[in-house]
Amino acid sequence: MRNVARKQQEPKAASGPLARPYRIEEQIGYLLRRAHQRASAIFQVTIGDPNITPTQYSSMVKLNEYRELSQNLLGRLVGMDKATMQGVVRRLKERGLVDSRPDPGDARRTLLSLTTEGQRIVNRLLLNGPAVSRETLKPLNGAEQRQLLDLLSKIV
């Protein structure tokens, strides 16, 4: 796991009256992107299936939790826009992990559920989910971990 998120030394920036005070490395967007890159790398090596992406995993976990959801509601629950959700569902269907059917109450809606194979895979992956979070949060102590999760929850 050491290679996943090893910090690299970078050269010192110029200092003095002509130095720019703005540093991209201190900006929230930059830090969130880097944290996301680290979390995604840890996910890929820890979750237990190199062919499952974090967005596919979160979709499968929600389908496991609710059993059947409209594609629209699933997208809202996992925080994905319509186009991204369509791609995720298409790939899961192509792998035979998700099935769809028209909603009998509203023909405009598609209902999604896990297939037997999808259920088998998500049950196995759920065992590794906590390890992904533990490894991602490993540089922080327990109080810092709780604080970070609380603060991020306020942002989203």
XYZ file of C-alpha atoms in Angstrom:
156
model
C 0.000 0.000 0.000
C 3.011 2.294 0.379
C 3.212 3.049 -3.344
C -0.436 4.084 -3.615
C -0.134 7.507 -2.049
C 3.521 8.220 -1.413
C 4.208 11.937 -1.136
C 6.937 13.218 -3.384
C 9.331 15.988 -2.477
C 8.982 19.023 -4.672
C 11.372 21.911 -5.137
C 10.986 24.930 -2.890
C 9.106 27.844 -4.419
C 10.811 31.185 -4.721
C 10.335 33.465 -1.741
C 10.595 37.186 -1.310
C 8.648 40.217 -2.464
C 8.022 38.794 -5.964
C 6.719 35.403 -4.765
C 3.056 34.666 -5.406
C 1.127 33.969 -2.177
C -1.400 31.752 -3.977
C -0.421 28.071 -3.904
C -2.563 25.574 -5.718
C -1.453 22.876 -3.262
C -3.333 24.720 -0.511
C -6.632 25.065 -2.380
C -9.673 22.966 -1.488
C -10.338 21.732 -5.023
C -6.759 20.594 -5.479
C -6.692 18.828 -2.102
C -10.046 17.145 -2.681
C -8.926 15.964 -6.124
C -5.685 14.543 -4.711
C -7.553 12.893 -1.831
C -9.997 11.412 -4.351
C -7.133 10.090 -6.476
C -5.627 8.435 -3.393
C -8.963 6.972 -2.288
C -9.637 5.638 -5.800
C -6.204 4.008 -6.008
C -6.717 2.374 -2.618
C -10.189 1.246 -3.694
C -8.822 -0.446 -6.833
C -6.210 -2.483 -4.962
C -8.350 -3.276 -1.908
C -11.961 -3.852 -3.008
C -11.314 -7.277 -4.519
C -12.424 -6.834 -8.141
C -10.235 -4.824 -10.531
C -13.167 -4.481 -12.943
C -15.447 -2.635 -10.501
C -15.149 1.135 -10.273
C -16.079 3.155 -7.176
C -19.208 4.463 -8.952
C -20.266 0.947 -9.946
C -19.630 -0.282 -6.412
C -21.697 2.475 -4.797
C -24.542 1.762 -7.243
C -24.451 -1.947 -6.468
C -24.358 -1.280 -2.724
C -27.477 0.929 -2.971
C -29.268 -1.670 -5.108
C -28.350 -4.271 -2.503
C -29.744 -2.019 0.216
C -33.045 -1.146 -1.529
C -33.431 -4.271 -3.747
C -35.017 -2.295 -6.597
C -34.738 1.374 -7.548
C -35.544 3.578 -10.473
C -32.436 4.625 -12.361
C -33.224 8.244 -11.542
C -33.481 7.619 -7.775
C -30.349 5.467 -7.785
C -28.452 8.327 -9.415
C -29.653 10.746 -6.751
C -28.775 8.345 -3.914
C -25.212 7.898 -5.138
C -24.721 11.494 -6.270
C -24.359 10.923 -10.005
C -25.750 12.979 -12.857
C -28.031 11.337 -15.423
C -25.360 10.782 -18.090
C -22.861 9.231 -15.658
C -25.568 7.028 -14.164
C -26.585 5.798 -17.618
C -22.988 4.774 -18.346
C -22.590 3.025 -15.006
C -25.852 1.100 -15.456
C -24.966 0.174 -19.044
C -21.613 -1.281 -17.966
C -23.168 -3.177 -15.041
C -25.837 -4.593 -17.355
C -23.192 -5.606 -19.919
C -21.414 -7.576 -17.185
C -24.677 -9.224 -16.161
C -24.630 -7.660 -12.691
C -27.753 -5.495 -12.988
C -31.104 -6.172 -14.577
C -33.760 -3.646 -15.590
C -37.476 -3.666 -16.234
C -40.076 -1.027 -17.027
C -41.863 0.371 -14.001
C -45.443 -0.960 -14.223
C -46.698 2.244 -12.577
C -44.830 4.630 -14.891
C -43.674 3.535 -18.341
C -41.147 6.377 -18.459
C -39.221 4.874 -15.554
C -36.816 1.954 -15.525
C -36.437 -0.143 -12.391
C -33.049 -1.651 -11.622
C -32.074 -4.598 -9.460
C -29.037 -6.788 -8.957
C -28.890 -10.086 -10.811
C -27.959 -13.245 -8.928
C -24.350 -12.731 -10.078
C -24.490 -9.060 -9.073
C -25.756 -10.049 -5.632
C -22.965 -12.622 -5.263
C -20.306 -10.085 -6.224
C -21.603 -7.233 -4.072
C -21.815 -9.557 -1.052
C -18.139 -10.426 -1.537
C -17.085 -6.810 -2.155
C -18.981 -5.534 0.896
C -16.554 -7.531 3.037
C -13.692 -5.394 1.684
C -15.478 -2.028 1.805
C -14.470 -1.193 5.387
C -10.821 -1.986 4.567
C -10.891 0.633 1.800
C -12.041 3.281 4.267
C -9.566 2.171 6.940
C -6.634 2.336 4.519
C -7.737 5.669 3.077
C -8.052 7.231 6.544
C -4.949 5.517 7.946
C -2.776 8.686 8.103
C -5.278 10.219 10.560
C -5.953 9.330 14.179
C -9.470 8.315 15.245
C -10.598 11.823 16.214
C -9.223 13.273 12.963
C -10.972 10.563 10.962
C -14.334 11.372 12.562
C -13.724 15.113 12.120
C -12.828 14.749 8.437
C -15.922 12.640 7.747
C -18.111 15.120 9.640
C -16.675 18.089 7.742
C -16.970 16.409 4.354
C -20.588 15.491 5.163
C -21.294 19.183 5.727
C -19.826 20.081 2.326
C -21.790 17.507 0.374
